[in-house]
Tab-separated table of C-alpha atoms in Angstrom:
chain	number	residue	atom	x	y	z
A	1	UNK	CA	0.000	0.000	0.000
A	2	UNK	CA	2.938	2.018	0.604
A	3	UNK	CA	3.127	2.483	-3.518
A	4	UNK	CA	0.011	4.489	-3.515
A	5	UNK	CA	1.963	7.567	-1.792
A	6	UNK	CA	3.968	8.162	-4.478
A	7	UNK	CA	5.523	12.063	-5.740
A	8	UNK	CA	3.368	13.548	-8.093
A	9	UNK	CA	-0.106	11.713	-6.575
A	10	UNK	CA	-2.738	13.644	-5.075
A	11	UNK	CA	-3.936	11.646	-2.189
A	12	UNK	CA	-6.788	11.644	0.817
A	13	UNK	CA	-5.760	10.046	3.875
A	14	UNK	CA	-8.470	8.450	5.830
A	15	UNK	CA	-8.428	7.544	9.793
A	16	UNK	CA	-8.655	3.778	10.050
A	17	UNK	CA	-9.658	3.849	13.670
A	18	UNK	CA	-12.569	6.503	12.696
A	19	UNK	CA	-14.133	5.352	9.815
A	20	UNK	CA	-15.084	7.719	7.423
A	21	UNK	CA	-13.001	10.478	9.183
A	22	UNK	CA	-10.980	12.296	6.489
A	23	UNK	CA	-7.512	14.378	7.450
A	24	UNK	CA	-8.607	17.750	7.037
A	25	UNK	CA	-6.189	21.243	6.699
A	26	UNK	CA	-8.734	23.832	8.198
A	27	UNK	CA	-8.337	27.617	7.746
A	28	UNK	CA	-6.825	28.082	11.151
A	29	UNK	CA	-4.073	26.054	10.490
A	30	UNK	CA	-4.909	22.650	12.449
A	31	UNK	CA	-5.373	19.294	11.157
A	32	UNK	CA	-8.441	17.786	12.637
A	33	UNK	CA	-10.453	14.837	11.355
A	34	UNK	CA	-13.981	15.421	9.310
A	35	UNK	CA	-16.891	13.712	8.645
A	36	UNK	CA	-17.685	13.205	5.003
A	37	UNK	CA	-20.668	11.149	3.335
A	38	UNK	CA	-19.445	10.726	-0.368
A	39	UNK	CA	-16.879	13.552	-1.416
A	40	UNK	CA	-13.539	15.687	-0.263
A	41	UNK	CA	-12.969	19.288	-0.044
A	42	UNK	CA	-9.568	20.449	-1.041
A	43	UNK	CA	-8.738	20.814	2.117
A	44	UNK	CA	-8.390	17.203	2.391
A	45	UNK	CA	-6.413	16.567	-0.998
A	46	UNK	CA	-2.579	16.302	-0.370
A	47	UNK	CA	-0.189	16.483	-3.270
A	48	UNK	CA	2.888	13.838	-1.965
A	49	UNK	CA	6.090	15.208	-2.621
A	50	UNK	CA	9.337	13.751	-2.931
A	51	UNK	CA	11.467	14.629	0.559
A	52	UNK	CA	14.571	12.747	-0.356
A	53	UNK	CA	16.151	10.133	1.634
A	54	UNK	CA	12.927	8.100	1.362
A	55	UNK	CA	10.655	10.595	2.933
A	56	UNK	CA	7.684	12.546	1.520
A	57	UNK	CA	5.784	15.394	2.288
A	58	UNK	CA	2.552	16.444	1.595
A	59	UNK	CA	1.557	19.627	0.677
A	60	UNK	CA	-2.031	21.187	1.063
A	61	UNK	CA	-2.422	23.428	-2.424
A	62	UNK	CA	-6.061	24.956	-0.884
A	63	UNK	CA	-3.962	26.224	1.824
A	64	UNK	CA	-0.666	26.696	0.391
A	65	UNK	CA	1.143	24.421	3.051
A	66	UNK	CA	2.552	21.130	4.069
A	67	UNK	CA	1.566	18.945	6.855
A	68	UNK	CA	3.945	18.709	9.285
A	69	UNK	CA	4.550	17.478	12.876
A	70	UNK	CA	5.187	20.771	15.113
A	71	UNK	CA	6.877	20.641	18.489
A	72	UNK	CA	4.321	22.666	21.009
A	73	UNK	CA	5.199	22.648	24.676
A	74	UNK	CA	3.081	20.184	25.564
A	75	UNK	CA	4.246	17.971	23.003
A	76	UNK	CA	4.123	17.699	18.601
A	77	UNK	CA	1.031	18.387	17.254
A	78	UNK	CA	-0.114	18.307	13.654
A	79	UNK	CA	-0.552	21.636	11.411
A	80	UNK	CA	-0.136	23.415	8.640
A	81	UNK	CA	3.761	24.602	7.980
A	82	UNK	CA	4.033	28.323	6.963
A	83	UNK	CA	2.441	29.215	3.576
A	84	UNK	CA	5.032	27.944	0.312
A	85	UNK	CA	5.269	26.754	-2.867
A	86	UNK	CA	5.091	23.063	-3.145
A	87	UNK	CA	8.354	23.334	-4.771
A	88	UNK	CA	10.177	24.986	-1.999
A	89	UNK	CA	10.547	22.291	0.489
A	90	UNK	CA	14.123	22.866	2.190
A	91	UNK	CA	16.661	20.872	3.911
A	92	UNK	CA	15.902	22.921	7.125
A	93	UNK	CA	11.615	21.972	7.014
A	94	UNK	CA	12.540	18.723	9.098
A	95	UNK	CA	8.689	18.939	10.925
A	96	UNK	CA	7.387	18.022	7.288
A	97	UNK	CA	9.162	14.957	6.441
A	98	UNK	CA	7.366	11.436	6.659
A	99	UNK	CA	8.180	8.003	6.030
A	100	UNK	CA	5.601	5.569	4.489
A	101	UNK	CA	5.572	2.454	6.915
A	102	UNK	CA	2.848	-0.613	5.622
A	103	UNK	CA	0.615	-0.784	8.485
A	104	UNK	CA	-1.624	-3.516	7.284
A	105	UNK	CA	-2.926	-4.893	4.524
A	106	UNK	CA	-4.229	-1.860	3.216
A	107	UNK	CA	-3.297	0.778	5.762
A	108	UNK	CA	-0.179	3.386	6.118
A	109	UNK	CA	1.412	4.799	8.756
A	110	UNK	CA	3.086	7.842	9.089
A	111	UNK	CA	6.329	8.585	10.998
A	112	UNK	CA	8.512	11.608	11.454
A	113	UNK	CA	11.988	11.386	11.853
A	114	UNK	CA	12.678	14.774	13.518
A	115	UNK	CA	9.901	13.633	16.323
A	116	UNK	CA	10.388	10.184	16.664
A	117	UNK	CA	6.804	9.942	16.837
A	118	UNK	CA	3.873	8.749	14.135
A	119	UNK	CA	0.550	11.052	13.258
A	120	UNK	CA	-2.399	10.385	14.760
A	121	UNK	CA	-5.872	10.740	14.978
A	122	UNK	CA	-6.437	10.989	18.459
A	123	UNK	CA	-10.411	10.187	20.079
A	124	UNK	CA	-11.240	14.301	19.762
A	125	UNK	CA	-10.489	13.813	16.094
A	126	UNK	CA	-7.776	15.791	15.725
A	127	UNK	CA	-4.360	15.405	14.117
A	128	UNK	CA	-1.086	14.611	17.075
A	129	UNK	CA	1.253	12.496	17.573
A	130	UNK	CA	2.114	9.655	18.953
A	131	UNK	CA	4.369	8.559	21.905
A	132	UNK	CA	7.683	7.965	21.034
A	133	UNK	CA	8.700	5.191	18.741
A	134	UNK	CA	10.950	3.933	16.445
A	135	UNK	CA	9.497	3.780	12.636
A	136	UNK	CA	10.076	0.067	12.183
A	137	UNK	CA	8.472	-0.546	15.431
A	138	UNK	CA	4.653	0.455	15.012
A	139	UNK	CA	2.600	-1.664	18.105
A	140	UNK	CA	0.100	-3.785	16.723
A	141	UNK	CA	-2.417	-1.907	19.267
A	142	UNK	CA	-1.964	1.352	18.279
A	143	UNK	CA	-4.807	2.173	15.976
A	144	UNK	CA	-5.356	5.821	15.625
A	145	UNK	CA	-1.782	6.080	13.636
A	146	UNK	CA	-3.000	3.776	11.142
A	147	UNK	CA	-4.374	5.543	7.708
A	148	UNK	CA	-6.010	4.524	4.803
A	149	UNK	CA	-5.144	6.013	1.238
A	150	UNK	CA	-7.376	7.325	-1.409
A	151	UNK	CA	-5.919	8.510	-4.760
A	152	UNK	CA	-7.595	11.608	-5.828
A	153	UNK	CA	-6.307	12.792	-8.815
């Protein structure tokens, strides 16, 4: 499943513990989890782009930014990086890189390197992180880090 997240591909990532949940960039810059019947918004459509090293990002063009995994002092959260061209993703944007991990038979899993930690949608439905673990080590139990891919263009 991993394939399906590849550069170029415009993809919708939906919550595998919350069915039907879709991973949503809102207008005040927080990634939170929304219901949806039968259709996106395109602030749910993420272009994947190549990060190097084996690592994507995925950039938000409705918004003008890329996902990324923000250190708050309580802990990373997911939001919106500052407003850029998809093209201008830079050695120093660490917070936006992601590894693809196969998390099931049909499901992904996100980790970030610079965090140590996997995104997840947490029971309020919005976008955090994870406790801290290694990439290759993804508990079986741990549900809410556990996405499912749509291609949407």
């Amino acid at each position: 499943e991993a394939q399906v997240l590849l550069p170029g591909r415009s993809v919708v990532l939906v919550s595998a513990k919350h069915a039907g949940r879709y991973v949503h960039l809102d207008s005040s810059n927080s990634v939170i989890g929304v219901m949806r019947p039968t259709w996106v918004t395109e602030s749910e459509i993420f272009k994947v782009v190549n990060a190097g090293n084996g690592e994507i990002a995925l950039y938000n063009r409705d918004r003008g930014r890329f996902l990324r995994m923000d250190q708050r002092f309580f802990g990373p959260v997911c939001d919106g990086s500052a407003q850029v061209a998809e093209n201008a993703l830079t050695p120093g944007m660490q917070w936006e890189r992601f590894k693809v991990i196969e998390a099931g038979s049909v499901e992904i899993a996100l980790p970030c390197n610079a965090h140590n930690r996997f995104v997840r949608m947490n029971n309020s439905f919005v976008c955090d992180s994870s406790d801290t673990c290694n990439a290759d080590q993804l508990p079986p139990h741990w549900t809410g880090e556990r996405f499912r891919v749509i291609v949407a263009r």
